[in-house]
mmCIF file of C-alpha atoms and ligand atoms in Angstrom:
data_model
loop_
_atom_site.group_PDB
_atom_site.id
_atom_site.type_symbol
_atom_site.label_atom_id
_atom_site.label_comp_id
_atom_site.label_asym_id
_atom_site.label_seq_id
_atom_site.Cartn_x
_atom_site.Cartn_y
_atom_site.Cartn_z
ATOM 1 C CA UNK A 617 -9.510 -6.924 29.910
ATOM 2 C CA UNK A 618 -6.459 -5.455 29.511
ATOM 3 C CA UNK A 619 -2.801 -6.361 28.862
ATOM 4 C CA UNK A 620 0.303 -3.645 30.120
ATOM 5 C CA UNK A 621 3.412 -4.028 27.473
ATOM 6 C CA UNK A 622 5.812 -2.362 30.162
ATOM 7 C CA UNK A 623 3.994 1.519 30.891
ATOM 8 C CA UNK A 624 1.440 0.913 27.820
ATOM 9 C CA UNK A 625 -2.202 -0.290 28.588
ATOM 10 C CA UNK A 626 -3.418 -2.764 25.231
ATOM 11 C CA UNK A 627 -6.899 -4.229 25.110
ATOM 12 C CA UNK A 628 -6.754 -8.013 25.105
ATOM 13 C CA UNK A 629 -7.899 -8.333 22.267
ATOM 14 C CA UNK A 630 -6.591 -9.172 18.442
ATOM 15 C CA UNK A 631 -3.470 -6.869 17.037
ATOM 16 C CA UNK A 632 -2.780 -6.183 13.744
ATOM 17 C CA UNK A 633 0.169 -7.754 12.473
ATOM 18 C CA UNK A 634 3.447 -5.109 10.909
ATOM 19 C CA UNK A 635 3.121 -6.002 6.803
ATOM 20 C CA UNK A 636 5.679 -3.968 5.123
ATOM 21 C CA UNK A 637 3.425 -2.814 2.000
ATOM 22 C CA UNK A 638 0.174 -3.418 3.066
ATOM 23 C CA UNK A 639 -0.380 -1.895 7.273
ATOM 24 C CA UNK A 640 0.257 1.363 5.685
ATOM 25 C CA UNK A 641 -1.186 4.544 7.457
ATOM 26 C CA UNK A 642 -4.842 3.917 5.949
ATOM 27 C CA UNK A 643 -4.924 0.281 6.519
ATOM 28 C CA UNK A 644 -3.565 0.818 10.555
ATOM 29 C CA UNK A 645 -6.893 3.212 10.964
ATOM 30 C CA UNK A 646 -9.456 0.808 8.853
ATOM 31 C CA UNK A 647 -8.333 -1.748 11.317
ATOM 32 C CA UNK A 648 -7.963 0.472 14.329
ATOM 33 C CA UNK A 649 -11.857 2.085 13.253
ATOM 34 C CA UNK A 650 -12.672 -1.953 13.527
ATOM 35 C CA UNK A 651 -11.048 -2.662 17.199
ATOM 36 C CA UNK A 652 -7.601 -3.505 16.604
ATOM 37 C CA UNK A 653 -6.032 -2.586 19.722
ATOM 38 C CA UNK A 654 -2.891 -2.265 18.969
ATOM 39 C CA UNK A 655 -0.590 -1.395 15.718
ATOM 40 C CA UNK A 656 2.634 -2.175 14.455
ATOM 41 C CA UNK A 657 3.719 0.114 11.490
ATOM 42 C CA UNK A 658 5.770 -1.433 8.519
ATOM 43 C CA UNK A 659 9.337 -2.030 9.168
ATOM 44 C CA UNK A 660 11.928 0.602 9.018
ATOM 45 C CA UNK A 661 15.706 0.076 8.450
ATOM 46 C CA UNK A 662 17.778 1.135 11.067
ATOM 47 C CA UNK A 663 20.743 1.906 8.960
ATOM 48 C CA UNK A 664 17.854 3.878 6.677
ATOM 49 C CA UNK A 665 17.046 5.938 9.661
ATOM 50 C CA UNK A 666 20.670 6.429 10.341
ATOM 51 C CA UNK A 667 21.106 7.891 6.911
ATOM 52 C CA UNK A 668 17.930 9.859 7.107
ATOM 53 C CA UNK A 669 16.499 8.304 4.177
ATOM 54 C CA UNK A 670 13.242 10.248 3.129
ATOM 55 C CA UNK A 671 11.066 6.976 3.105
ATOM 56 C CA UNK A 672 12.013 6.822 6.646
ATOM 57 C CA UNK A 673 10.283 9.573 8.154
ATOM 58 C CA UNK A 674 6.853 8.695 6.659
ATOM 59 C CA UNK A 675 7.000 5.370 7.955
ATOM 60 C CA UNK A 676 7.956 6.610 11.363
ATOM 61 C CA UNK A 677 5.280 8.893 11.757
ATOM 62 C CA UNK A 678 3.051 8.010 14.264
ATOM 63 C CA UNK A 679 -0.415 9.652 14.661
ATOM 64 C CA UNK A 680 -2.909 10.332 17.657
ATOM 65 C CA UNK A 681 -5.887 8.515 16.325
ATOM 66 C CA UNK A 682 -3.415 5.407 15.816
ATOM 67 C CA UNK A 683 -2.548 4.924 19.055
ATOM 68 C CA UNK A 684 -1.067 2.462 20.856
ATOM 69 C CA UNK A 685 1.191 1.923 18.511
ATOM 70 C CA UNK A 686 4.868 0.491 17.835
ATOM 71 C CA UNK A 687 7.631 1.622 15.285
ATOM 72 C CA UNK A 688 9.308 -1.624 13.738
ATOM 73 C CA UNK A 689 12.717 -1.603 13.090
ATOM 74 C CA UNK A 690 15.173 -4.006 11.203
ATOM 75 C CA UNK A 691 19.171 -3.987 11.597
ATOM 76 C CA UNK A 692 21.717 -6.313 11.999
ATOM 77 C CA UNK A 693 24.072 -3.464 14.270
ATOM 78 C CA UNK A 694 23.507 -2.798 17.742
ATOM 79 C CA UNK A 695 25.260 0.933 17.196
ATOM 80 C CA UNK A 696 23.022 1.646 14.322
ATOM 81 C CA UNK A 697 20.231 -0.236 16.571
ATOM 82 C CA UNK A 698 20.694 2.376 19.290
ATOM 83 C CA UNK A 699 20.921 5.261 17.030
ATOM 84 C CA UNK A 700 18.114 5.094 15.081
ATOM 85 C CA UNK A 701 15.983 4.077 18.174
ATOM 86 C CA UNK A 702 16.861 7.281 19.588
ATOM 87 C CA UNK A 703 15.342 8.820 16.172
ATOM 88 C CA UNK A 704 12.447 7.512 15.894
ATOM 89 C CA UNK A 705 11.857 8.379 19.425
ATOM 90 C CA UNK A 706 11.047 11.824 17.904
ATOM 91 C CA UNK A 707 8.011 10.475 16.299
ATOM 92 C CA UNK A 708 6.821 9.808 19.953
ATOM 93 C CA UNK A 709 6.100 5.565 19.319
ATOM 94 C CA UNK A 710 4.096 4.079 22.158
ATOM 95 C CA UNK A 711 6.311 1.071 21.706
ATOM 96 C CA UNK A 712 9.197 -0.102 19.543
ATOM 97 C CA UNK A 713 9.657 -3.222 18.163
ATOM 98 C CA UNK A 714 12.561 -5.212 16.394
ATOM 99 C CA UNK A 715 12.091 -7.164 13.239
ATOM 100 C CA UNK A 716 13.539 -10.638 13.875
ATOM 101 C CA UNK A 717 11.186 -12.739 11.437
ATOM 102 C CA UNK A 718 11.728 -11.127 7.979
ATOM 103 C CA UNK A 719 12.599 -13.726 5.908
ATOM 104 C CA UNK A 720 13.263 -12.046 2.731
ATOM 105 C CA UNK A 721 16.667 -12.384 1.213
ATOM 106 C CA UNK A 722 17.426 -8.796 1.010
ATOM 107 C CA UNK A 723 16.682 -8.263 4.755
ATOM 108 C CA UNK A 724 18.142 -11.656 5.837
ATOM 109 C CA UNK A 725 21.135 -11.391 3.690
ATOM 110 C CA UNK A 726 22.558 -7.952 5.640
ATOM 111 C CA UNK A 727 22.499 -10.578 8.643
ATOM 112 C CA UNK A 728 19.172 -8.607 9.991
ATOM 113 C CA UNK A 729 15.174 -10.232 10.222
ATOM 114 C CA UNK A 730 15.384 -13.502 10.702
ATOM 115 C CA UNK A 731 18.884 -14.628 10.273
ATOM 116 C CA UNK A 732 18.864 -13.472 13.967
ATOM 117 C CA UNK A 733 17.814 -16.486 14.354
ATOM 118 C CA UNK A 734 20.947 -17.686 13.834
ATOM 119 C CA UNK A 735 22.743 -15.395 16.306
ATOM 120 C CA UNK A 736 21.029 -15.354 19.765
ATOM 121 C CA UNK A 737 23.935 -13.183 20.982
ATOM 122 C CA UNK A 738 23.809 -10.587 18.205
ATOM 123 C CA UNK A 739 20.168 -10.549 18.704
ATOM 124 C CA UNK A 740 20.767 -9.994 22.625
ATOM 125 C CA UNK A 741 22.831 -7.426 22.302
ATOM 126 C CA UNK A 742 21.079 -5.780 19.364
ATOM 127 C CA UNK A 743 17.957 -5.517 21.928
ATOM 128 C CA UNK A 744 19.904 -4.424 25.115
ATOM 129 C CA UNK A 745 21.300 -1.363 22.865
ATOM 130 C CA UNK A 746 18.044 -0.664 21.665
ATOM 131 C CA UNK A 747 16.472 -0.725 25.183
ATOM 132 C CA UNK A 748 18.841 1.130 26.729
ATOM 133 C CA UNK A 749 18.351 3.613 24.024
ATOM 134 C CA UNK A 750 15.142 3.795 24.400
ATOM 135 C CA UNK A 751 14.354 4.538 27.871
ATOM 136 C CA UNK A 752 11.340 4.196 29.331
ATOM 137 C CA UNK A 753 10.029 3.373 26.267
ATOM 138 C CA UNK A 754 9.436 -0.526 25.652
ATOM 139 C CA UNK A 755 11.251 -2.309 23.465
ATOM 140 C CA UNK A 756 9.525 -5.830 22.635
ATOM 141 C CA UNK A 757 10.952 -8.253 19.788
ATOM 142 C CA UNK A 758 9.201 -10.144 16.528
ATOM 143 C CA UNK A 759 10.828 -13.949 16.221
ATOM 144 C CA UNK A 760 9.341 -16.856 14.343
ATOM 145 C CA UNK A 761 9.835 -20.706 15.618
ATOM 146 C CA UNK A 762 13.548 -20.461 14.418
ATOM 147 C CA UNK A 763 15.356 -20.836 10.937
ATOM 148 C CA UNK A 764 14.567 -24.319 9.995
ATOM 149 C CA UNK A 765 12.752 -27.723 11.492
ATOM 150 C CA UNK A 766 15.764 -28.313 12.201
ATOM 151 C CA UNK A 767 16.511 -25.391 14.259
ATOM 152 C CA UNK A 768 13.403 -24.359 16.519
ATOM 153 C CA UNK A 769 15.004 -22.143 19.194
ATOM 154 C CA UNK A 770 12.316 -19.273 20.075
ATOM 155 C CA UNK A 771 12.455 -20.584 23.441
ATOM 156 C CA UNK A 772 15.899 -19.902 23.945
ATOM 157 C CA UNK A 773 15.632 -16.770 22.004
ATOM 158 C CA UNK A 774 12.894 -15.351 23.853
ATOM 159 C CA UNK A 775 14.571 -16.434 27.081
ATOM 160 C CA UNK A 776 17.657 -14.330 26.170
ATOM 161 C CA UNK A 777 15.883 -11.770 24.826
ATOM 162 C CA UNK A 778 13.846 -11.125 27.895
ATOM 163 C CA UNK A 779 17.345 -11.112 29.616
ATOM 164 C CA UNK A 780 18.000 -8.189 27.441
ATOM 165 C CA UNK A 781 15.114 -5.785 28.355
ATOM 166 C CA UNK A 782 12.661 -6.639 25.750
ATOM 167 C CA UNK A 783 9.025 -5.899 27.427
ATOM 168 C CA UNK A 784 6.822 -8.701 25.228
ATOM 169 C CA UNK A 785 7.658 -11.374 22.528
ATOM 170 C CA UNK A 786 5.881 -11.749 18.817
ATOM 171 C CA UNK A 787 5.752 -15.348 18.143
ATOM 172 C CA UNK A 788 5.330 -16.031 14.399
ATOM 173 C CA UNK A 789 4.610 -20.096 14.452
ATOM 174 C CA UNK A 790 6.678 -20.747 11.254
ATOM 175 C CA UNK A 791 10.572 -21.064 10.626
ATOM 176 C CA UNK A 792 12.388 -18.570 8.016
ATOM 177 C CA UNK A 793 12.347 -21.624 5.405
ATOM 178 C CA UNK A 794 8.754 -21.707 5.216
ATOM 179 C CA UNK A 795 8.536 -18.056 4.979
ATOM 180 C CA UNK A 796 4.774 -17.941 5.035
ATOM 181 C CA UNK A 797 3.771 -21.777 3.786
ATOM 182 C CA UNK A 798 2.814 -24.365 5.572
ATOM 183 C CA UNK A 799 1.130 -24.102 9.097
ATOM 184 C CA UNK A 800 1.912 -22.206 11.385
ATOM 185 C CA UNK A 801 3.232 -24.618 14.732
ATOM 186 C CA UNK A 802 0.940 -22.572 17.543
ATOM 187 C CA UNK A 803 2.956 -25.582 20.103
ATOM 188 C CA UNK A 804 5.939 -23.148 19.993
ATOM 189 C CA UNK A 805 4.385 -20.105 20.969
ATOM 190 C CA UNK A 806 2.811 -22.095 23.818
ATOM 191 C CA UNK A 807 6.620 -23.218 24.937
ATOM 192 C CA UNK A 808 7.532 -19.785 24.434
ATOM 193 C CA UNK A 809 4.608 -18.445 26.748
ATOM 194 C CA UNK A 810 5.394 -21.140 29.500
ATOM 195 C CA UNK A 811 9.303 -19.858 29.137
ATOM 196 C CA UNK A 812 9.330 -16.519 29.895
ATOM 197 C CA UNK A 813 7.466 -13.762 32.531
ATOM 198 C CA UNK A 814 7.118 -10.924 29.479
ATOM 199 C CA UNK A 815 3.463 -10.966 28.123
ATOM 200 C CA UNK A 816 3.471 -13.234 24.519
ATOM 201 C CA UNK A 817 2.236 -12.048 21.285
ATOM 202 C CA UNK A 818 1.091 -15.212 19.292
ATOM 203 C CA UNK A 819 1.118 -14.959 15.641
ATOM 204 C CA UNK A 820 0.112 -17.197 12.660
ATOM 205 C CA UNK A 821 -3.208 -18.533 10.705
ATOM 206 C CA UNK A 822 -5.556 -16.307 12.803
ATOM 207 C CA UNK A 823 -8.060 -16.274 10.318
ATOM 208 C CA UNK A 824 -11.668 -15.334 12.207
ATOM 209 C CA UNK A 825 -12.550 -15.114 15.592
ATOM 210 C CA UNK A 826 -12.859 -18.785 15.935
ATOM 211 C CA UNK A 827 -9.191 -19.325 15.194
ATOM 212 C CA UNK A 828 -8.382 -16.436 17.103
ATOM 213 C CA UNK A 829 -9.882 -18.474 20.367
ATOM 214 C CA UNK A 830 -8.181 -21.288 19.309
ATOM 215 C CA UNK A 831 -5.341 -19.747 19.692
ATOM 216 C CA UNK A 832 -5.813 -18.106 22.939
ATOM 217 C CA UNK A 833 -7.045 -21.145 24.456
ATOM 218 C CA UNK A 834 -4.097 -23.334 22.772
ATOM 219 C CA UNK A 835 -1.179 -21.329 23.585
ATOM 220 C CA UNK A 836 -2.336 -19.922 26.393
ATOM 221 C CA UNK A 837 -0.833 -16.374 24.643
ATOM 222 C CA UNK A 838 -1.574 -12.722 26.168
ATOM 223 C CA UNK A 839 -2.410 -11.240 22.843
ATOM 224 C CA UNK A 840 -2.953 -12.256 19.466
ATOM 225 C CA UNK A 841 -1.988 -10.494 16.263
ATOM 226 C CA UNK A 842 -3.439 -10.980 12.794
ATOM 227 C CA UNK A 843 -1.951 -10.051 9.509
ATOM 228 C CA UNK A 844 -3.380 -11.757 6.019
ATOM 229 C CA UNK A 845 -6.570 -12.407 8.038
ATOM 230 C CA UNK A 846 -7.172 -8.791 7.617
ATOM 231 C CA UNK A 847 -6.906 -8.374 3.972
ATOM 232 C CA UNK A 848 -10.145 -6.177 3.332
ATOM 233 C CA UNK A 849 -11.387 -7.391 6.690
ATOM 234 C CA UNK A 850 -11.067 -4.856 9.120
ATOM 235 C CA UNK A 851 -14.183 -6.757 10.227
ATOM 236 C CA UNK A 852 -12.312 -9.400 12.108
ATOM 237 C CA UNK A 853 -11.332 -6.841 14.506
ATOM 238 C CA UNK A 854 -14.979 -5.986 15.040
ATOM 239 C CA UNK A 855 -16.029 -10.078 14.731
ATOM 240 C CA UNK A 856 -13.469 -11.159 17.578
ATOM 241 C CA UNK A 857 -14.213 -8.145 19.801
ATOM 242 C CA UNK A 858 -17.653 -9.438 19.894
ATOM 243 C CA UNK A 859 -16.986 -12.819 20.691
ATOM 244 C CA UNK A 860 -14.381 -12.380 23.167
ATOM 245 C CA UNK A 861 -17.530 -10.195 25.277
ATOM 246 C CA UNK A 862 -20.190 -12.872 24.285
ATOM 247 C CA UNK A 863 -21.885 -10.425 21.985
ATOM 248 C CA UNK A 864 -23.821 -11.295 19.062
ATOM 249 C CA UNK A 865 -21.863 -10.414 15.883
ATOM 250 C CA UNK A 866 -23.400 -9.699 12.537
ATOM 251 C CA UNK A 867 -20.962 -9.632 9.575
ATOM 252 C CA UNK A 868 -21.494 -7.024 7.164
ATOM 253 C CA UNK A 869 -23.339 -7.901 3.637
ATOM 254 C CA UNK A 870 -21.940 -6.806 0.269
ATOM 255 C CA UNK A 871 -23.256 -3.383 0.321
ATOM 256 C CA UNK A 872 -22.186 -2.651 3.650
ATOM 257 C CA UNK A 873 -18.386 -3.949 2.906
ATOM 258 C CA UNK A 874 -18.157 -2.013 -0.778
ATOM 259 C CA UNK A 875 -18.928 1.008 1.672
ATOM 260 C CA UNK A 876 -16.015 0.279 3.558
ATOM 261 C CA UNK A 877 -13.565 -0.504 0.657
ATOM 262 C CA UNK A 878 -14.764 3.323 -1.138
ATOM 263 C CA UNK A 879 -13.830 4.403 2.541
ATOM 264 C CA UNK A 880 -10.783 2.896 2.947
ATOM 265 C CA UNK A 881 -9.704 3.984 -0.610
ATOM 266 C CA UNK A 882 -10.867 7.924 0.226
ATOM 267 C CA UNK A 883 -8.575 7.027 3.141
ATOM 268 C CA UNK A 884 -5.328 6.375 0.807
ATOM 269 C CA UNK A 885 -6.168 9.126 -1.782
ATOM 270 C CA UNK A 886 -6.171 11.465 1.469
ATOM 271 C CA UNK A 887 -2.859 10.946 3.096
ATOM 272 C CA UNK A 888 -1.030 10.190 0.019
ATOM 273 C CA UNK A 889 0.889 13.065 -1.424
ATOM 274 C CA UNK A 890 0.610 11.705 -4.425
ATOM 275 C CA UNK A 891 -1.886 12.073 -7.014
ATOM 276 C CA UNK A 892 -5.444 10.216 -7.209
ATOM 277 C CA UNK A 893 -4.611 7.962 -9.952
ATOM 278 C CA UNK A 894 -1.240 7.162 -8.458
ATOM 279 C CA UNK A 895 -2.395 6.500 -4.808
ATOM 280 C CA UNK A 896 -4.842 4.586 -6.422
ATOM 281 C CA UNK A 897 -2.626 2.009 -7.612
ATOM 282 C CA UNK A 898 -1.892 2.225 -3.656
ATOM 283 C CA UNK A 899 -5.625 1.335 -3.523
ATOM 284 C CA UNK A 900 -5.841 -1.140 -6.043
ATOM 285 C CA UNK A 901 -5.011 -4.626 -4.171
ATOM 286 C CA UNK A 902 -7.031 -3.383 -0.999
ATOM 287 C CA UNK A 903 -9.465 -2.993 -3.615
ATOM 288 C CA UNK A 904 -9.167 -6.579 -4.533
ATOM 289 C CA UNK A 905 -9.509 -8.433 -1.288
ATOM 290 C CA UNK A 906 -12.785 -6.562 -0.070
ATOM 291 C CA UNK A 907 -14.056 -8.345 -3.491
ATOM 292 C CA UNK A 908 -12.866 -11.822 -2.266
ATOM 293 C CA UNK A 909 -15.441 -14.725 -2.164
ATOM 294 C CA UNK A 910 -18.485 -13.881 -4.010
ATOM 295 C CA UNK A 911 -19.652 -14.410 -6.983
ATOM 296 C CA UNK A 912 -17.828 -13.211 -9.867
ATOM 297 C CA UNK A 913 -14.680 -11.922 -7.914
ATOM 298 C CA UNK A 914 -12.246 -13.251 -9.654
ATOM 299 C CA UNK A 915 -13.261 -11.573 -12.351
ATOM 300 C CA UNK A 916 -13.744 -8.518 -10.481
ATOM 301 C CA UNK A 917 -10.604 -8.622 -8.652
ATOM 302 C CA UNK A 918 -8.896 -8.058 -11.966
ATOM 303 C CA UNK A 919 -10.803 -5.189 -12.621
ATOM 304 C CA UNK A 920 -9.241 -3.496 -9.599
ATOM 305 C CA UNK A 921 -6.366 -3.585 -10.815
ATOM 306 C CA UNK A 922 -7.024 -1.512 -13.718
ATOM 307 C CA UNK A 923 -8.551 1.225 -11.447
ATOM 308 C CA UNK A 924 -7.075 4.672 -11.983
ATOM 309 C CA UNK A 925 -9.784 6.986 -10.378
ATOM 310 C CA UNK A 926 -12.419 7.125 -7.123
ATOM 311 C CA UNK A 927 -15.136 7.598 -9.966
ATOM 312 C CA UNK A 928 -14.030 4.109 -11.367
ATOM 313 C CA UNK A 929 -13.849 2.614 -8.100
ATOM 314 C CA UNK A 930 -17.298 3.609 -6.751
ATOM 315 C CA UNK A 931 -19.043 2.171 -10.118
ATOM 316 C CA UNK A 932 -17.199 -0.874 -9.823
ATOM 317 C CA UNK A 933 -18.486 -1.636 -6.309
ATOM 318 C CA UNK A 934 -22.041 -0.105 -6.946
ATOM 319 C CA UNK A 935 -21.679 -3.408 -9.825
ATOM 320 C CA UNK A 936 -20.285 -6.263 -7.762
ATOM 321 C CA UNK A 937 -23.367 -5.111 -5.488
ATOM 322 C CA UNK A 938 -25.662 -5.405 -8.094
ATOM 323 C CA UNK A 939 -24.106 -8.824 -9.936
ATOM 324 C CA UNK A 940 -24.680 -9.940 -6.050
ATOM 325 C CA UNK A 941 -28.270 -8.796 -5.925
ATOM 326 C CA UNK A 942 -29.299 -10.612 -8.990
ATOM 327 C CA UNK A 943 -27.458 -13.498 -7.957
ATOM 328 C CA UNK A 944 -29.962 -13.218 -4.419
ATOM 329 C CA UNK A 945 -26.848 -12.535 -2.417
HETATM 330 C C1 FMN B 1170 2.843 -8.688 2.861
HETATM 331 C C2 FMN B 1170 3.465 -8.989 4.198
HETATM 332 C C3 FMN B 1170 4.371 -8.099 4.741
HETATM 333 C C4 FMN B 1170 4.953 -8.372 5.986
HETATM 334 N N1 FMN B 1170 5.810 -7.447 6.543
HETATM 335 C C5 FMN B 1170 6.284 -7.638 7.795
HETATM 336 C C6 FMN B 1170 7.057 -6.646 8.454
HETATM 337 O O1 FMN B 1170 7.309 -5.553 7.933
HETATM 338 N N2 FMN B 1170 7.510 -6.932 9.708
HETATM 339 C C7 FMN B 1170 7.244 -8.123 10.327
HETATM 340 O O2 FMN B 1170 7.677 -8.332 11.472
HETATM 341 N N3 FMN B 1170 6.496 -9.065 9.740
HETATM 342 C C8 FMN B 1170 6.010 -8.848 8.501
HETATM 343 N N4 FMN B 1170 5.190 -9.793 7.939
HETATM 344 C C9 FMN B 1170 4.799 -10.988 8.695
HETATM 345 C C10 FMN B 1170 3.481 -10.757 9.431
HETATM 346 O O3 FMN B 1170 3.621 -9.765 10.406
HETATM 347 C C11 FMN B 1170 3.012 -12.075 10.123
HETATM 348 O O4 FMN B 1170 4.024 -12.486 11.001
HETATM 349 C C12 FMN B 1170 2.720 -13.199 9.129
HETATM 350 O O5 FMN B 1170 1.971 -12.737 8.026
HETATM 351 C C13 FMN B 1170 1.969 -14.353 9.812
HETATM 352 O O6 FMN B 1170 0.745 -13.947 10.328
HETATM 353 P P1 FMN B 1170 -0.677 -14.237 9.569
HETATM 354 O O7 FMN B 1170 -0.753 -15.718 9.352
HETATM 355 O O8 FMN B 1170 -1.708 -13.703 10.505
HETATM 356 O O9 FMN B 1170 -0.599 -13.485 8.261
HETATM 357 C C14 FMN B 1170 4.636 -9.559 6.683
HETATM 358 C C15 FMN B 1170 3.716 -10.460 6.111
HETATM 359 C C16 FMN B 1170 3.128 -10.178 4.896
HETATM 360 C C17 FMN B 1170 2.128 -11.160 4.327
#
């Protein structure tokens, strides 16, 4: 089955989720070689763009073999909104999308992320400038349930935001005070779904293809997008795939995921420009989480990171696979 986000086609499937130093270029196509079906790169500022800040340009950069796939952006002006959508419309974006969820002080504090929230009209017209920039090119928008418990307002949000243009709504179940504690409230990006004609992106505690379900069948959402389930699980993509067409799934054993992890890590050493042992630090927390939950990985999750070559990494891995073979795992 598939889902249309305005004039672009998305398997209805599981998304993976923009992280802002983590969904790098590497981690998009470990997830994307999985079945994600679509992408959302790491937020951008809009004033950045604006300024042509070097940074900028990387993060825009949109390749073949990644998509669909949308360009996040973050700003507080609809002028500098409009602008910098019409740059990163060079990079040829499938989609764009708007940051309204950040909660981190420095991004909330220039009145952008989620301290739109706050402002349903600045966010309004911060989307119809982008839209109109932006053509025929959709523009969809990332809210959470609103700024505090006692301010849950995606519902009107999304309602004005569809007013605006946007083509599809990212619901992330939790207000900007809880940043990412707590539970995510999936009852919110149900009332969003049943408040607006724009397909809805649920988002929130999507750990495995079980919760994944859940939350299809709960909220009743057109799409659902992961992000900390994926942390050195690409897998889930694969897992929930499966399940959604009633096929048997069989989750990859030790060896099989230390392959993956020296894969993904070739990955970063190759499209970073800088050198092995400093895109390994890149590496280093991906590193990490493919080690999660077996024996010894706490352990061995330190060792990570200390890692400062591909050499190191592979005998690492080729020893959490043995410490897991003695251990009959
Ligand atoms: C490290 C990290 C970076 C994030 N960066 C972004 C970002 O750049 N843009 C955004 O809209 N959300 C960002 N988020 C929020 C996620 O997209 C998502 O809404 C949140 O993690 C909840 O989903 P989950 O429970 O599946 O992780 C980030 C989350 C994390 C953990």
């Amino acid at each position: 089955m598939t889902l249309n986000i305005g004039n672009v086609s998305i398997k209805k499937t599981a998304v993976l989720a923009p992280m802002a130093g983590v969904a790098d270029r590497a981690y998009r196509l470990m997830c994307k070689k999985y079945g994600a079906s679509y992408l959302v790169s790491e937020m951008v500022s809009a004033k950045g763009i604006c300024y042509s800040d070097r940074k900028t340009a990387e993060l825009c950069t949109v390749t073949d073999s990644e998509r669909p796939m949308a360009v996040q952006l973050f700003g507080s002006e609809p002028d500098f909104m409009a602008e910098a959508v019409k740059i990163v419309l060079q990079y040829s974006p499938d989609i764009i999308d708007i940051n309204m969820g950040c909660p981190v002080p420095k991004v909330v504090s220039t009145g952008a992320g989620s301290a739109l929230m706050k402002d349903v009209g600045l966010a309004a017209a911060i989307t119809e400038s982008a839209v109109k920039s932006a053509g025929n090119v959709p523009v969809t928008v990332k809210i959470r349930s609103g700024w505090d418990s006692g301010h849950i307002n995606a519902v009107e949000m999304a309602k004005a935001l569809e007013s605006s243009g946007a083509s599809a709504i990212a619901v992330h179940g939790r207000t900007r005070d809880q940043f990412y504690s707590g539970e995510a409230d999936w009852n919110v990006i149900r009332d969003v779904k049943n408040a607006v004609k724009i397909p809805v992106i649920g988002n929130g505690d999507v750990a495995d293809a079980e919760s994944c379900v859940e939350m299809y069948e709960k909220t009743g959402c057109d799409l659902v997008m992961i992000g900390r389930g994926t942390y050195g699980n690409p897998f889930i993509f694969s897992e929930i795939e499966a399940r959604l067409n009633g096929r048997e799934y069989t989750p990859p054993d030790v060896s099989e995921k230390m392959r993956v992890m020296l894969e993904h890590i070739r990955l970063i050493i190759s499209i970073s420009e800088k050198t092995e042992e400093l895109a390994m630090h890149e590496a280093r927390k991906n590193a990490a989480w493919y080690m999660n939950g077996y024996y010894g990985s706490a352990k061995f999750r330190g060792r990570c990171y200390q890692l400062s070559s591909y050499a190191e990494a592979e005998a690492l891995a080729e020893e959490f696979v043995c410490l897991q073979a003695s251990k009959g795992l």
